[in-house]
Short mmCIF file of N, CA and C in Angstrom, two decimals:
data_model
loop_
_atom_site.label_atom_id
_atom_site.label_comp_id
_atom_site.label_asym_id
_atom_site.label_seq_id
_atom_site.Cartn_x
_atom_site.Cartn_y
_atom_site.Cartn_z
N GLN A 1 -11.52 -34.27 -29.40
CA GLN A 1 -10.19 -34.20 -28.80
C GLN A 1 -9.81 -32.75 -28.48
N VAL A 2 -10.20 -31.82 -29.31
CA VAL A 2 -9.87 -30.41 -29.07
C VAL A 2 -10.78 -29.83 -27.98
N LEU A 3 -12.05 -30.16 -27.99
CA LEU A 3 -12.99 -29.59 -27.02
C LEU A 3 -12.61 -29.91 -25.58
N PRO A 4 -12.28 -31.15 -25.25
CA PRO A 4 -11.88 -31.42 -23.85
C PRO A 4 -10.66 -30.60 -23.43
N ARG A 5 -9.71 -30.44 -24.32
CA ARG A 5 -8.51 -29.66 -24.00
C ARG A 5 -8.87 -28.18 -23.83
N ALA A 6 -9.75 -27.68 -24.69
CA ALA A 6 -10.18 -26.28 -24.58
C ALA A 6 -10.92 -26.05 -23.27
N LEU A 7 -11.76 -26.98 -22.86
CA LEU A 7 -12.48 -26.85 -21.60
C LEU A 7 -11.52 -26.90 -20.41
N GLU A 8 -10.52 -27.74 -20.51
CA GLU A 8 -9.49 -27.83 -19.47
C GLU A 8 -8.75 -26.48 -19.35
N PHE A 9 -8.41 -25.91 -20.48
CA PHE A 9 -7.72 -24.62 -20.50
C PHE A 9 -8.62 -23.52 -19.94
N ALA A 10 -9.89 -23.53 -20.32
CA ALA A 10 -10.85 -22.53 -19.81
C ALA A 10 -10.99 -22.63 -18.30
N GLU A 11 -10.96 -23.84 -17.78
CA GLU A 11 -11.05 -24.04 -16.33
C GLU A 11 -9.87 -23.38 -15.61
N ILE A 12 -8.70 -23.46 -16.20
CA ILE A 12 -7.51 -22.82 -15.63
C ILE A 12 -7.65 -21.30 -15.70
N LEU A 13 -8.06 -20.79 -16.85
CA LEU A 13 -8.16 -19.35 -17.06
C LEU A 13 -9.20 -18.68 -16.16
N LYS A 14 -10.27 -19.39 -15.84
CA LYS A 14 -11.34 -18.76 -15.06
C LYS A 14 -10.90 -18.40 -13.65
N ASN A 15 -9.82 -18.98 -13.18
CA ASN A 15 -9.32 -18.68 -11.84
C ASN A 15 -8.29 -17.55 -11.82
N ASN A 16 -7.94 -17.03 -12.98
CA ASN A 16 -7.00 -15.92 -13.05
C ASN A 16 -7.70 -14.62 -12.68
N GLY A 17 -6.93 -13.65 -12.25
CA GLY A 17 -7.49 -12.36 -11.88
C GLY A 17 -8.19 -11.70 -13.05
N PRO A 18 -9.37 -11.13 -12.82
CA PRO A 18 -10.11 -10.52 -13.92
C PRO A 18 -9.37 -9.36 -14.58
N ARG A 19 -8.71 -8.53 -13.79
CA ARG A 19 -7.96 -7.42 -14.39
C ARG A 19 -6.78 -7.96 -15.19
N ALA A 20 -6.11 -8.96 -14.64
CA ALA A 20 -4.97 -9.54 -15.35
C ALA A 20 -5.40 -10.13 -16.69
N MET A 21 -6.54 -10.80 -16.72
CA MET A 21 -7.02 -11.39 -17.97
C MET A 21 -7.35 -10.29 -18.99
N ALA A 22 -7.96 -9.22 -18.53
CA ALA A 22 -8.27 -8.10 -19.45
C ALA A 22 -6.98 -7.49 -19.98
N GLU A 23 -5.99 -7.35 -19.12
CA GLU A 23 -4.71 -6.77 -19.54
C GLU A 23 -3.99 -7.69 -20.52
N VAL A 24 -4.08 -8.99 -20.31
CA VAL A 24 -3.45 -9.95 -21.25
C VAL A 24 -4.08 -9.81 -22.63
N LYS A 25 -5.41 -9.71 -22.67
CA LYS A 25 -6.09 -9.55 -23.96
C LYS A 25 -5.61 -8.27 -24.67
N ASN A 26 -5.53 -7.18 -23.91
CA ASN A 26 -5.06 -5.92 -24.50
C ASN A 26 -3.62 -6.04 -24.98
N LEU A 27 -2.79 -6.68 -24.19
CA LEU A 27 -1.38 -6.84 -24.56
C LEU A 27 -1.23 -7.69 -25.81
N VAL A 28 -1.98 -8.77 -25.91
CA VAL A 28 -1.91 -9.63 -27.11
C VAL A 28 -2.33 -8.83 -28.34
N ARG A 29 -3.42 -8.07 -28.22
CA ARG A 29 -3.86 -7.25 -29.37
C ARG A 29 -2.77 -6.26 -29.78
N TYR A 30 -2.11 -5.67 -28.81
CA TYR A 30 -1.07 -4.70 -29.10
C TYR A 30 0.14 -5.36 -29.75
N VAL A 31 0.60 -6.46 -29.18
CA VAL A 31 1.81 -7.14 -29.66
C VAL A 31 1.63 -7.64 -31.09
N VAL A 32 0.44 -8.14 -31.41
CA VAL A 32 0.19 -8.68 -32.74
C VAL A 32 0.44 -7.64 -33.82
N GLY A 33 0.18 -6.39 -33.54
CA GLY A 33 0.33 -5.35 -34.55
C GLY A 33 1.70 -4.70 -34.61
N HIS A 34 2.66 -5.19 -33.85
CA HIS A 34 3.97 -4.56 -33.81
C HIS A 34 5.09 -5.56 -34.08
N GLU A 35 6.17 -5.04 -34.60
CA GLU A 35 7.34 -5.86 -34.86
C GLU A 35 7.99 -6.25 -33.53
N ARG A 36 8.42 -7.49 -33.45
CA ARG A 36 9.08 -7.96 -32.23
C ARG A 36 10.52 -7.45 -32.20
N ASP A 37 10.76 -6.48 -31.36
CA ASP A 37 12.10 -5.93 -31.22
C ASP A 37 12.34 -5.59 -29.75
N GLU A 38 13.49 -5.01 -29.47
CA GLU A 38 13.85 -4.69 -28.08
C GLU A 38 12.85 -3.73 -27.44
N ALA A 39 12.39 -2.76 -28.20
CA ALA A 39 11.44 -1.78 -27.66
C ALA A 39 10.13 -2.46 -27.25
N LEU A 40 9.65 -3.36 -28.09
CA LEU A 40 8.41 -4.08 -27.78
C LEU A 40 8.60 -4.96 -26.55
N MET A 41 9.73 -5.64 -26.47
CA MET A 41 10.00 -6.49 -25.31
C MET A 41 10.07 -5.66 -24.03
N ALA A 42 10.70 -4.51 -24.10
CA ALA A 42 10.80 -3.63 -22.92
C ALA A 42 9.42 -3.12 -22.52
N GLN A 43 8.63 -2.73 -23.49
CA GLN A 43 7.29 -2.23 -23.21
C GLN A 43 6.43 -3.35 -22.61
N THR A 44 6.54 -4.54 -23.15
CA THR A 44 5.79 -5.68 -22.63
C THR A 44 6.20 -5.99 -21.20
N ALA A 45 7.49 -6.00 -20.93
CA ALA A 45 7.99 -6.27 -19.57
C ALA A 45 7.47 -5.21 -18.60
N GLY A 46 7.46 -3.96 -19.01
CA GLY A 46 6.94 -2.89 -18.16
C GLY A 46 5.45 -3.06 -17.87
N HIS A 47 4.72 -3.46 -18.88
CA HIS A 47 3.28 -3.69 -18.74
C HIS A 47 3.03 -4.81 -17.73
N ILE A 48 3.75 -5.90 -17.87
CA ILE A 48 3.60 -7.04 -16.96
C ILE A 48 3.97 -6.64 -15.54
N ALA A 49 5.02 -5.86 -15.39
CA ALA A 49 5.45 -5.41 -14.06
C ALA A 49 4.37 -4.57 -13.39
N ARG A 50 3.72 -3.70 -14.16
CA ARG A 50 2.65 -2.87 -13.60
C ARG A 50 1.47 -3.73 -13.12
N VAL A 51 1.13 -4.74 -13.90
CA VAL A 51 0.02 -5.62 -13.51
C VAL A 51 0.39 -6.39 -12.24
N ARG A 52 1.62 -6.88 -12.18
CA ARG A 52 2.06 -7.62 -10.98
C ARG A 52 2.07 -6.73 -9.74
N ALA A 53 2.36 -5.45 -9.91
CA ALA A 53 2.43 -4.52 -8.78
C ALA A 53 1.05 -4.00 -8.37
N SER A 54 0.03 -4.30 -9.16
CA SER A 54 -1.33 -3.83 -8.83
C SER A 54 -1.86 -4.56 -7.60
N SER A 55 -2.95 -4.07 -7.05
CA SER A 55 -3.54 -4.73 -5.88
C SER A 55 -3.94 -6.16 -6.21
N GLU A 56 -4.44 -6.38 -7.42
CA GLU A 56 -4.80 -7.74 -7.82
C GLU A 56 -3.56 -8.62 -7.92
N GLY A 57 -2.50 -8.09 -8.46
CA GLY A 57 -1.25 -8.85 -8.56
C GLY A 57 -0.70 -9.20 -7.20
N ARG A 58 -0.74 -8.25 -6.28
CA ARG A 58 -0.26 -8.51 -4.92
C ARG A 58 -1.13 -9.55 -4.22
N GLU A 59 -2.45 -9.48 -4.43
CA GLU A 59 -3.36 -10.46 -3.84
C GLU A 59 -3.07 -11.85 -4.41
N GLY A 60 -2.83 -11.93 -5.70
CA GLY A 60 -2.52 -13.22 -6.32
C GLY A 60 -1.26 -13.84 -5.76
N LEU A 61 -0.23 -13.04 -5.61
CA LEU A 61 1.03 -13.53 -5.06
C LEU A 61 0.86 -13.94 -3.60
N ALA A 62 0.16 -13.11 -2.83
CA ALA A 62 -0.07 -13.44 -1.41
C ALA A 62 -0.85 -14.74 -1.29
N ALA A 63 -1.88 -14.91 -2.10
CA ALA A 63 -2.69 -16.13 -2.06
C ALA A 63 -1.83 -17.35 -2.40
N PHE A 64 -0.99 -17.21 -3.41
CA PHE A 64 -0.10 -18.32 -3.79
C PHE A 64 0.83 -18.68 -2.64
N LEU A 65 1.47 -17.68 -2.05
CA LEU A 65 2.43 -17.93 -0.98
C LEU A 65 1.76 -18.47 0.28
N GLU A 66 0.53 -18.05 0.52
CA GLU A 66 -0.22 -18.50 1.70
C GLU A 66 -1.02 -19.77 1.42
N LYS A 67 -0.89 -20.28 0.20
CA LYS A 67 -1.60 -21.50 -0.22
C LYS A 67 -3.11 -21.40 0.02
N ARG A 68 -3.67 -20.29 -0.45
CA ARG A 68 -5.10 -20.08 -0.33
C ARG A 68 -5.65 -19.59 -1.68
N THR A 69 -6.95 -19.58 -1.78
CA THR A 69 -7.61 -19.11 -2.99
C THR A 69 -7.64 -17.58 -3.00
N PRO A 70 -7.30 -16.95 -4.13
CA PRO A 70 -7.37 -15.49 -4.20
C PRO A 70 -8.81 -15.00 -4.02
N ASN A 71 -8.95 -13.76 -3.58
CA ASN A 71 -10.28 -13.24 -3.25
C ASN A 71 -11.20 -13.06 -4.46
N TRP A 72 -10.70 -13.15 -5.67
CA TRP A 72 -11.57 -12.97 -6.83
C TRP A 72 -12.18 -14.28 -7.32
N VAL A 73 -11.74 -15.42 -6.79
CA VAL A 73 -12.27 -16.72 -7.23
C VAL A 73 -13.56 -17.01 -6.48
N ARG A 74 -14.61 -17.28 -7.25
CA ARG A 74 -15.90 -17.65 -6.63
C ARG A 74 -15.80 -19.06 -6.11
N LYS A 75 -16.38 -19.25 -4.95
CA LYS A 75 -16.33 -20.59 -4.33
C LYS A 75 -17.60 -21.35 -4.55
#
């Protein structure tokens, strides 16, 4: 029961931007070691904003709006 759900989740994750996935891993590692407070939330929001503003983030948004596959997804 867990394996099919994990494979389903992995299928979703594999289509995410490679830089974004690396940044998420780094962010999770960072957040785990810090107290959840306003400063952490602000830093996290800033980090996410930088990733969204990156070329990969812009490509992802453009692909979504244009209803096409982003350029990093293998066909």
